[in-house]
Amino acid sequence: MNFKLLTTGTWSDLGNLFGQKGACGGCWCMYWRLPRKEFEESKGEGNKEKLKTLVNEGNITGILAYEDNKPVGWCSFGERKSFIRFEKSKILKPVDNRQVLAVVCFFIKKEFRGRGVSLQLLEQVKKYASENNFGIVEGYPVDSSKGKMAEPFVWTGIHSIFLKAGFKEVARRSETRPVMRYDTEGY
């Protein structure tokens, strides 16, 4: 498996992975980046264009996983401050004022789920963070230990995968949604 950041050069690969619906109901990984009303009004093509604008401006928005040169997985990440929905979240509000690289979404092609693609993507984000002087990678996975959850509801990742990647829980303001961090200084 190989990995590439989302850039103007890999944009069409993301479109191929997400398909006509834009991954999950026209989201195009803009859920955390926009106020709720704007996100809802932009579902589909509007969100696609907003993400494409971010990419065209040179913003790092995520990384793609490839198998045989075909996109099979995606992980959206960026500086926490670029995800404005966190500002109003009681559950995912900042733990402190440290600069963090936030992991907010995974999308894995159906036939590749359960094969470790999310973990490999998470390892690539840790590597990116270390190489780009982000001391902390933060994630907001779902803790499904209380029972199996449907795949569409675990798009922020699964708690056990973050544990396997060496993340530690630093806050829990909800039974099923921990805030987890990885310190890249030891990477």
mmCIF file of C-alpha atoms in Angstrom, residues 1-2 4 9 18 34 38 42 58 76 78 106 120 132-133 139 148 162 164 170 173 178:
data_model
loop_
_atom_site.group_PDB
_atom_site.id
_atom_site.type_symbol
_atom_site.label_atom_id
_atom_site.label_comp_id
_atom_site.label_asym_id
_atom_site.label_seq_id
_atom_site.Cartn_x
_atom_site.Cartn_y
_atom_site.Cartn_z
ATOM 1 C CA MET A 1 0.000 0.000 0.000
ATOM 2 C CA ASN A 2 1.238 3.502 -0.750
ATOM 3 C CA LYS A 4 -0.224 10.435 -1.087
ATOM 4 C CA GLY A 9 -2.466 16.285 -8.602
ATOM 5 C CA PHE A 18 -15.814 9.217 -2.913
ATOM 6 C CA LEU A 34 -18.151 24.649 8.083
ATOM 7 C CA GLU A 38 -23.531 26.307 5.541
ATOM 8 C CA SER A 42 -23.634 23.014 0.473
ATOM 9 C CA GLY A 58 -2.361 24.559 -0.942
ATOM 10 C CA SER A 76 -8.924 13.867 6.668
ATOM 11 C CA GLY A 78 -5.435 19.428 9.506
ATOM 12 C CA PHE A 106 -11.774 8.159 7.607
ATOM 13 C CA GLN A 120 -1.992 2.515 8.151
ATOM 14 C CA ASN A 132 6.155 18.968 9.915
ATOM 15 C CA ASN A 133 6.794 19.861 13.563
ATOM 16 C CA GLY A 139 -8.250 12.143 17.250
ATOM 17 C CA LYS A 148 -21.218 -2.732 17.543
ATOM 18 C CA PHE A 162 -6.145 4.705 17.857
ATOM 19 C CA LYS A 164 -3.044 0.294 18.361
ATOM 20 C CA VAL A 170 -6.679 12.624 27.379
ATOM 21 C CA ARG A 173 -16.843 14.066 27.957
ATOM 22 C CA PRO A 178 -12.835 10.009 23.839
#
